[in-house]
PDB file of C-alpha atoms in Angstrom:
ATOM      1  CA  UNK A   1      94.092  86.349  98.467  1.00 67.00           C
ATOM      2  CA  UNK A   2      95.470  86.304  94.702  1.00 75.00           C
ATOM      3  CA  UNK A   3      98.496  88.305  94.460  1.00 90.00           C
ATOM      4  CA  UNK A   4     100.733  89.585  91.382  1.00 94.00           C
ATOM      5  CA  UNK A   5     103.966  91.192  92.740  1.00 95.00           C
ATOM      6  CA  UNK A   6     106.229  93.609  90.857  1.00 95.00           C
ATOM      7  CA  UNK A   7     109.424  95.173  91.526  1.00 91.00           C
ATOM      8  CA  UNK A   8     108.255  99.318  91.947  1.00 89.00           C
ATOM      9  CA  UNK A   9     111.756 100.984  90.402  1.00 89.00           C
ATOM     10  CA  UNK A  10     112.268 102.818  88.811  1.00 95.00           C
ATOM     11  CA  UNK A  11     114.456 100.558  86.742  1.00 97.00           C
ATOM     12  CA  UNK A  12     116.195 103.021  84.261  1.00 97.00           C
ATOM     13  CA  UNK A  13     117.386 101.510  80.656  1.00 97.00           C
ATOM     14  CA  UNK A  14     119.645 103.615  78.278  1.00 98.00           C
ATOM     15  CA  UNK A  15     117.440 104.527  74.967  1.00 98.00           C
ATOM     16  CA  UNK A  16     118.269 101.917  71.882  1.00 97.00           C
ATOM     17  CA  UNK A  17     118.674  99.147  74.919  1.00 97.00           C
ATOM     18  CA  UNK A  18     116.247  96.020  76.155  1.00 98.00           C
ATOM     19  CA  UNK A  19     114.475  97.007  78.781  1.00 98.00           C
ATOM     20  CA  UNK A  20     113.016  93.565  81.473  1.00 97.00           C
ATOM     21  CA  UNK A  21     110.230  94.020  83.417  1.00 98.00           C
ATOM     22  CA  UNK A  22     108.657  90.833  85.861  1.00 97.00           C
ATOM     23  CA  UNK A  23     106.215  89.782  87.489  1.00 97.00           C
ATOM     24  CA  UNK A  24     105.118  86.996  89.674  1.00 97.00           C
ATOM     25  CA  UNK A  25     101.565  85.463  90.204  1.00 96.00           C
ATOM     26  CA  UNK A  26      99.921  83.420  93.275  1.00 94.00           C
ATOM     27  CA  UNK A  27      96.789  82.032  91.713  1.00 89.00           C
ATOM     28  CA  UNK A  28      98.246  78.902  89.770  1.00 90.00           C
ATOM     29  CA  UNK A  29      94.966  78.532  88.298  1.00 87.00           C
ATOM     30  CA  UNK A  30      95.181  81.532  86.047  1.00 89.00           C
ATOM     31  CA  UNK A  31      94.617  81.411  82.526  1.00 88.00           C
ATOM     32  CA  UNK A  32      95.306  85.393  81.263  1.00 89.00           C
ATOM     33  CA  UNK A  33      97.795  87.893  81.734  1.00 93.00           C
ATOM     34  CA  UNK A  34      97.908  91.227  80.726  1.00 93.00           C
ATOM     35  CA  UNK A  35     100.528  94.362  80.530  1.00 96.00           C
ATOM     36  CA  UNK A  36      99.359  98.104  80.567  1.00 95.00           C
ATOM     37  CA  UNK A  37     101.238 100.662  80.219  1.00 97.00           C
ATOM     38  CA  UNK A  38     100.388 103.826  82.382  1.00 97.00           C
ATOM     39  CA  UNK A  39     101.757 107.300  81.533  1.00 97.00           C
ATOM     40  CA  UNK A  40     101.812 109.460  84.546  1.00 94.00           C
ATOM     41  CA  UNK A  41      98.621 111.058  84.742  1.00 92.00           C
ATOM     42  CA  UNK A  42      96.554 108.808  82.747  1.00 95.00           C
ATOM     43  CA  UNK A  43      94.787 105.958  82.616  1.00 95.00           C
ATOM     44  CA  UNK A  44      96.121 102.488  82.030  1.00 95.00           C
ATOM     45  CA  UNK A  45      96.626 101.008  78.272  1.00 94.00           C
ATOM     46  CA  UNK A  46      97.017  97.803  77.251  1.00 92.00           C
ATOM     47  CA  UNK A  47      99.223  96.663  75.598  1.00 94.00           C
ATOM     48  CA  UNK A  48     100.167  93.032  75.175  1.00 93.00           C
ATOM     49  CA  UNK A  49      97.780  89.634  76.638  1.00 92.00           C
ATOM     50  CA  UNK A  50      98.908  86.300  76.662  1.00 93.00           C
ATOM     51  CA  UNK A  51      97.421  83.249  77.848  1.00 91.00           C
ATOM     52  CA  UNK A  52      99.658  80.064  76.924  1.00 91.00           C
ATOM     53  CA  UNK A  53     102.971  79.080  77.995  1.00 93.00           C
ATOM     54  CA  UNK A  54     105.882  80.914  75.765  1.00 94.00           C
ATOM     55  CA  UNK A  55     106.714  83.913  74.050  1.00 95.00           C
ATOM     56  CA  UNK A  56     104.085  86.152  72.348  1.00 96.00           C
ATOM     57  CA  UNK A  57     105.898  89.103  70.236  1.00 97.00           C
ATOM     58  CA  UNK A  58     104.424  92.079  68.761  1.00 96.00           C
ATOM     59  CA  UNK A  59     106.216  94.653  67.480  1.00 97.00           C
ATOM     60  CA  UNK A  60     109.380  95.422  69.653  1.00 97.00           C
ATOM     61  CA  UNK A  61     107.213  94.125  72.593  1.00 98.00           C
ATOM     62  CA  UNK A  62     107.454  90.106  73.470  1.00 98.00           C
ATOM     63  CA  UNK A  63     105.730  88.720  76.516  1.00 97.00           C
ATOM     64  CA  UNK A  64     106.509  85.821  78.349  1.00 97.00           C
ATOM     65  CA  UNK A  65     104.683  83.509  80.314  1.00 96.00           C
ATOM     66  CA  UNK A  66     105.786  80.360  82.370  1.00 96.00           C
ATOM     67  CA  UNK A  67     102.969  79.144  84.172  1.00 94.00           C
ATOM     68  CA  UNK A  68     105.295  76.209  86.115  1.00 94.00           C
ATOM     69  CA  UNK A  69     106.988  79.151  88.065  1.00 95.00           C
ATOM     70  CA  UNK A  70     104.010  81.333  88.019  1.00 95.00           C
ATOM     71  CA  UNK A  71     106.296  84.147  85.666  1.00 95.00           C
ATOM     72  CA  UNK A  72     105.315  86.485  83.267  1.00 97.00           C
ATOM     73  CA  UNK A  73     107.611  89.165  81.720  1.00 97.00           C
ATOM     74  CA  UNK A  74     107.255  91.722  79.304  1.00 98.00           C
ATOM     75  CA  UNK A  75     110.374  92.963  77.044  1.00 98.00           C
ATOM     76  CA  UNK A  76     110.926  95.588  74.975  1.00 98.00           C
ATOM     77  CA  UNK A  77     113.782  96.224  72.249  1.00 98.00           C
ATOM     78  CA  UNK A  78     115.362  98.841  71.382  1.00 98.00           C
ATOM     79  CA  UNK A  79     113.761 101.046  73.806  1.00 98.00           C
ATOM     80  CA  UNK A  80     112.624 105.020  73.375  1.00 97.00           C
ATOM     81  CA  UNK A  81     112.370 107.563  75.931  1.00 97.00           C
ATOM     82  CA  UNK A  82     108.455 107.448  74.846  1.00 97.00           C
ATOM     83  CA  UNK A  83     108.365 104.337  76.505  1.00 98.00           C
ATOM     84  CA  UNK A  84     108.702 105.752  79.724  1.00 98.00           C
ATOM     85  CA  UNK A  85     105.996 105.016  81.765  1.00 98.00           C
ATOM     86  CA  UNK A  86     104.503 102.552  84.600  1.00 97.00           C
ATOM     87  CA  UNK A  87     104.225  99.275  83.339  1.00 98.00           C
ATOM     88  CA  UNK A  88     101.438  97.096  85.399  1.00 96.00           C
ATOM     89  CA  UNK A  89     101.066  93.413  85.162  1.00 96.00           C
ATOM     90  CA  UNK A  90      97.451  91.491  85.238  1.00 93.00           C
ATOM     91  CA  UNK A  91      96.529  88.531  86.090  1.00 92.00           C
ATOM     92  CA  UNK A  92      93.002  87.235  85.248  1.00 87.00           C
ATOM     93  CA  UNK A  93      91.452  85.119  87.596  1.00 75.00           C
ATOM     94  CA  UNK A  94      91.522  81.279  87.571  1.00 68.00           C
ATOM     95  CA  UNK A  95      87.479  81.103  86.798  1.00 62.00           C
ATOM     96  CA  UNK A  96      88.317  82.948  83.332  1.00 56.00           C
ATOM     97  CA  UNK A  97      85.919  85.804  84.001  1.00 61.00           C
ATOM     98  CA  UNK A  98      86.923  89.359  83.003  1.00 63.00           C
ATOM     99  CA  UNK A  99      88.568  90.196  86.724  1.00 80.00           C
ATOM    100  CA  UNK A 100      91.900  90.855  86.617  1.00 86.00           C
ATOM    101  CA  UNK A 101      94.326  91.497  89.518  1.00 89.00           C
ATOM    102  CA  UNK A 102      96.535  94.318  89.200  1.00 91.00           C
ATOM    103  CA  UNK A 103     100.350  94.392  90.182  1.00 93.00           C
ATOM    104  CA  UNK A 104     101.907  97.410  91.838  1.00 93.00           C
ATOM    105  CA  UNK A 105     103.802  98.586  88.524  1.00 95.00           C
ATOM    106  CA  UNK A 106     106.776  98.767  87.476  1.00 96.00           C
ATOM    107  CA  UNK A 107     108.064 102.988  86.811  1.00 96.00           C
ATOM    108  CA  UNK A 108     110.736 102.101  83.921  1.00 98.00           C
ATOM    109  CA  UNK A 109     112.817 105.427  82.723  1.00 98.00           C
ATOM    110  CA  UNK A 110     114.402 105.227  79.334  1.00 98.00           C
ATOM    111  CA  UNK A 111     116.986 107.905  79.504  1.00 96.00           C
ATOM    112  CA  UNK A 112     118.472 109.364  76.158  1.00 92.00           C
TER     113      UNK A 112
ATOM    114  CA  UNK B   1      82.837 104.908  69.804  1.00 66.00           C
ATOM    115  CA  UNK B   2      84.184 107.389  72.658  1.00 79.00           C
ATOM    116  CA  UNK B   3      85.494 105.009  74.657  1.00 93.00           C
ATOM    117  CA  UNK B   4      84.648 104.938  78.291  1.00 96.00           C
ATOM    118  CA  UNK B   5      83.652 108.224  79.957  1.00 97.00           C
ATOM    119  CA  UNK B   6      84.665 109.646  83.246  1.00 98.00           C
ATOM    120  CA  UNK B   7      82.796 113.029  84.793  1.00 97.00           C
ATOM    121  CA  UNK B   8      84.239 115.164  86.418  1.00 98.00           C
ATOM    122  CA  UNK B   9      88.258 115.181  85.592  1.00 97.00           C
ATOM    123  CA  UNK B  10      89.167 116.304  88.715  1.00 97.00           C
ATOM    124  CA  UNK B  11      87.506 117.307  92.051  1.00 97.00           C
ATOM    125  CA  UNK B  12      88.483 119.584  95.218  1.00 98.00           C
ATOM    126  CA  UNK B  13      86.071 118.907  98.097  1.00 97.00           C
ATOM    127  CA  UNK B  14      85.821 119.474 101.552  1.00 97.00           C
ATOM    128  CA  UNK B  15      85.909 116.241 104.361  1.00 97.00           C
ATOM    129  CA  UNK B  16      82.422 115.431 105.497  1.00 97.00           C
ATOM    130  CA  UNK B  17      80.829 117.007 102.119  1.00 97.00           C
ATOM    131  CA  UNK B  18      79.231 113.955  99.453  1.00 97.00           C
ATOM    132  CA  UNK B  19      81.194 113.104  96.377  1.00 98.00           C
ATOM    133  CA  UNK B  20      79.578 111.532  93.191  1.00 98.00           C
ATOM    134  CA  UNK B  21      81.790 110.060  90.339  1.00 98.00           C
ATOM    135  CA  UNK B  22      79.997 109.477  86.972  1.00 98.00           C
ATOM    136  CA  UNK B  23      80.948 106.819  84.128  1.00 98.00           C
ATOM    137  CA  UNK B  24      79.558 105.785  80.550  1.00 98.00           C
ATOM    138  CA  UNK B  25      80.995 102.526  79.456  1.00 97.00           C
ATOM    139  CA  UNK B  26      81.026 101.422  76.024  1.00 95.00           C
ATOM    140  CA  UNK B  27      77.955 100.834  74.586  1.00 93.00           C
ATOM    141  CA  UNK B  28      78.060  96.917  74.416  1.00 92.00           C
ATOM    142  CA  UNK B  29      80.194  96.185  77.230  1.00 93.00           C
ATOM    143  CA  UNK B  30      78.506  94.105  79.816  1.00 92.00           C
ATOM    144  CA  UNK B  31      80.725  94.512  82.327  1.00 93.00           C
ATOM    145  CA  UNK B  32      81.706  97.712  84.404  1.00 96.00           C
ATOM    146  CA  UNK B  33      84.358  98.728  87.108  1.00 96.00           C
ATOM    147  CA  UNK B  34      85.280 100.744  89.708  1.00 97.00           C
ATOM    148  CA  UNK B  35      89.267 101.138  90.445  1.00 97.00           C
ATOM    149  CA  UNK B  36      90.882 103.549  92.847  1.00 97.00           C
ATOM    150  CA  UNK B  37      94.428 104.039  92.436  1.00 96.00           C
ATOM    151  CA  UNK B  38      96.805 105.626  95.357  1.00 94.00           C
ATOM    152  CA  UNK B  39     100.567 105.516  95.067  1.00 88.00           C
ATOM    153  CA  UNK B  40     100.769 103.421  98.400  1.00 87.00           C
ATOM    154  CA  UNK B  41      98.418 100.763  97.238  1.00 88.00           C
ATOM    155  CA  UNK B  42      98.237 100.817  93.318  1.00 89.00           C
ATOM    156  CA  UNK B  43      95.193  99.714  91.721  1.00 92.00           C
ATOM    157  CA  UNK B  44      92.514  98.807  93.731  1.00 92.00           C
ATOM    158  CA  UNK B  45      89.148  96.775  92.378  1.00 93.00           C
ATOM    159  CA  UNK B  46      86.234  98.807  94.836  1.00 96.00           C
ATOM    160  CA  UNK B  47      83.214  96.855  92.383  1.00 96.00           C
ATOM    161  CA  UNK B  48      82.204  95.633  89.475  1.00 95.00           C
ATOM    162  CA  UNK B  49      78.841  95.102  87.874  1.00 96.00           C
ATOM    163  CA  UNK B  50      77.646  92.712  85.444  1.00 94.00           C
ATOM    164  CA  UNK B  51      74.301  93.469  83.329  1.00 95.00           C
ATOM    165  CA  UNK B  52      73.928  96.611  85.685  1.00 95.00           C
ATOM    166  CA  UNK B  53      74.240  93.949  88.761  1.00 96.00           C
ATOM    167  CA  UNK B  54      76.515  94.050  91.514  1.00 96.00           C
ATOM    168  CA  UNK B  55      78.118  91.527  91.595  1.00 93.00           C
ATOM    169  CA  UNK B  56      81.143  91.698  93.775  1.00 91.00           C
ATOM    170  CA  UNK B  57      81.547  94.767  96.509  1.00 93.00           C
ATOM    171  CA  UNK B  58      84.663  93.146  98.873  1.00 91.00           C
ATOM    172  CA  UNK B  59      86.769  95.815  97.582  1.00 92.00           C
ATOM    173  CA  UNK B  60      84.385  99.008  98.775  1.00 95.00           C
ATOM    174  CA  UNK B  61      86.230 100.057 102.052  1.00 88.00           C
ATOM    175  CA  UNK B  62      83.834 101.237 103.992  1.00 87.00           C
ATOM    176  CA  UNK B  63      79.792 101.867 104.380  1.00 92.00           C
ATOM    177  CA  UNK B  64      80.646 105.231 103.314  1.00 96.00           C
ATOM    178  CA  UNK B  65      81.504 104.024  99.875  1.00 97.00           C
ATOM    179  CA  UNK B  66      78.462 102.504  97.728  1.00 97.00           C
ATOM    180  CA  UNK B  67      77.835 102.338  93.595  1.00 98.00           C
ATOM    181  CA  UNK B  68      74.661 102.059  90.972  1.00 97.00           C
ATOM    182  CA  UNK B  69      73.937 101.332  87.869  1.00 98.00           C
ATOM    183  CA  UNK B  70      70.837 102.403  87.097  1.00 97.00           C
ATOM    184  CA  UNK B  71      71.391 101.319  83.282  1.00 95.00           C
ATOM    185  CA  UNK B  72      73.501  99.818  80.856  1.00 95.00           C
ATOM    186  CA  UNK B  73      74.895 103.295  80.363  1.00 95.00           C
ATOM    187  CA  UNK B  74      75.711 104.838  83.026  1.00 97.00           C
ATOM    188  CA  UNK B  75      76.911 104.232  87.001  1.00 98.00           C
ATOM    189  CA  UNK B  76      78.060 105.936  89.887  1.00 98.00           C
ATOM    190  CA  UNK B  77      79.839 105.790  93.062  1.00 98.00           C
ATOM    191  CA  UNK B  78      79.183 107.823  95.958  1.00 98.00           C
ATOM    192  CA  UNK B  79      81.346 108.795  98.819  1.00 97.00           C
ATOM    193  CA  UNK B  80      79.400 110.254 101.963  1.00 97.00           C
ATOM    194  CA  UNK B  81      80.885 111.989 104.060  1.00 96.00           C
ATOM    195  CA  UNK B  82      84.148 111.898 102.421  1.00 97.00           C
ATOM    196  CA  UNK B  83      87.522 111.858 104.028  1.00 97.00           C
ATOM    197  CA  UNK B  84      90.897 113.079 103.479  1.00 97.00           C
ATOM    198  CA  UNK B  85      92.536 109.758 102.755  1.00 96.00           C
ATOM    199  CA  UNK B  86      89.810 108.862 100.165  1.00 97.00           C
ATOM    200  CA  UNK B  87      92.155 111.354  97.581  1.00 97.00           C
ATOM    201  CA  UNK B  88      93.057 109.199  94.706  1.00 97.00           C
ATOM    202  CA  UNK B  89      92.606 108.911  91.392  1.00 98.00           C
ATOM    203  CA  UNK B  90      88.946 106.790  90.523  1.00 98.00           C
ATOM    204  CA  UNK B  91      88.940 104.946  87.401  1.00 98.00           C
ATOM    205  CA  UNK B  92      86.063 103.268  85.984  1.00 98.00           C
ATOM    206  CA  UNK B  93      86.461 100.662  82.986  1.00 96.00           C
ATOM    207  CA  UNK B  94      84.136  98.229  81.097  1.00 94.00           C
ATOM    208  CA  UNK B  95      84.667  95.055  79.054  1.00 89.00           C
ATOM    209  CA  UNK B  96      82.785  93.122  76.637  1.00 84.00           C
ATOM    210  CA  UNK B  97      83.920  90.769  73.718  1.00 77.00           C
ATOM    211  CA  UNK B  98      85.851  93.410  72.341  1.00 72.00           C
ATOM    212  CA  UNK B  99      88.390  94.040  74.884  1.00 77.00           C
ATOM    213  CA  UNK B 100      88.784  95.938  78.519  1.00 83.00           C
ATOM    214  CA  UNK B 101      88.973  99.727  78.507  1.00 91.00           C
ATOM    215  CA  UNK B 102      89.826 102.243  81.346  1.00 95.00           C
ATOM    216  CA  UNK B 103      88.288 106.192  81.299  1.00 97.00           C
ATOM    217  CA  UNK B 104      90.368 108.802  81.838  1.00 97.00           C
ATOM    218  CA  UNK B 105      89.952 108.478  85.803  1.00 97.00           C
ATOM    219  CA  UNK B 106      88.371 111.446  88.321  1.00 98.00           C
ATOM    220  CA  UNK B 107      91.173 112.714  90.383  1.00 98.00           C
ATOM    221  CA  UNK B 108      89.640 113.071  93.712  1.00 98.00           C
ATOM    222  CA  UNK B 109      91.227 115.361  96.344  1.00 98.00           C
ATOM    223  CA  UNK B 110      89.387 116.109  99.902  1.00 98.00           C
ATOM    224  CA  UNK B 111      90.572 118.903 102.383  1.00 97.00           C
TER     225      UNK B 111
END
């Protein structure tokens, strides 16, 4: 059974700070990860995909991936109360098809 | 494009009575979806199709669950009779070589 765990929160960050989310990964033979971002009430987003070992930054969002300890983390700078949402982690599976498995989420609160 | 479309938004029904969710994917996409999220379990993969073929039901929880795809456009899934721990919210998402995309979801409540 492949398995992506995430701390639930909330995990509240003041606005203008870095906010850390994690997440941790069974299937050592994956090859993608993804982050979506879920406001409440709609439907998941995504927003950053990574897929080699490192950091991957886009905008104030940087992802990070260490596929020894089967890690991936998503940061973002300087965060805004807009940012406040669920944040879920996916893993793709280790035959590279499409079929990711889903973490929990992670509810992150950026309070003004 | 429209993106991936969900019908209906939301729906009130009563235990025992049949329930059909509707979804478009993206014209293109060659693979299709079928998610139900609860706040106890998260997301939850129920199906997926490729080319309008099942290819993997493990996730459907019961008999009373089951999904078509009649065409590259359009699928359903079926509850019958539905129960009142089958509320959740139902999304349905495709992918192709331009990316993966969720619909807005059916929010499914039974009484």
């Amino acid at each position: 059974q492949k398995e992506v765990e995430q701390n639930s929160g909330p995990l509240s960050v003041p606005e203008g700070a870095i906010a850390s989310l994690n997440c941790t990964y069974s299937d050592r033979g994956s090859q993608s990860f993804f982050w979506y971002r879920q406001y409440s009430g709609k439907s998941p987003e995504l927003i950053m995909s990574i897929y080699s070992n490192g950091d991957k930054e886009d905008g104030r969002f940087t992802a990070q991936l260490n596929k020894a300890s089967q890690y991936v983390s998503l940061l973002i700078r300087d965060s805004q109360p807009s940012d406040s949402a669920t944040y879920l982690c996916a893993v793709g599976s280790s035959g590279g098809s499409y079929i990711p498995t889903f973490g929990r989420g992670t509810s992150l609160i950026v309070h003004p | 494009d429209a993106g991936v479309i969900q019908s209906p938004r939301h729906e009130v029904t009563e235990m025992g009575q049949e329930v059909t969710l509707r979804c478009k994917p993206i014209s293109g996409h060659d693979y299709l979806f079928w998610y139900r999220q609860t706040m106890m379990r998260g997301l939850e993969l129920l199906i997926y199709f490729n080319n309008n073929v099942p290819i993997d039901d493990s996730g459907m929880p019961e008999d009373r669950f089951s999904a078509k795809m009649p065409n590259a456009s359009f699928s359903t899934l079926k509850i019958q009779p539905s129960e009142p721990r089958d509320s959740a919210v139902y999304f349905c998402a495709s992918a192709g070589v331009s990316g993966y995309t969720f619909g807005s979801g059916t929010r499914l409540t039974v009484v």
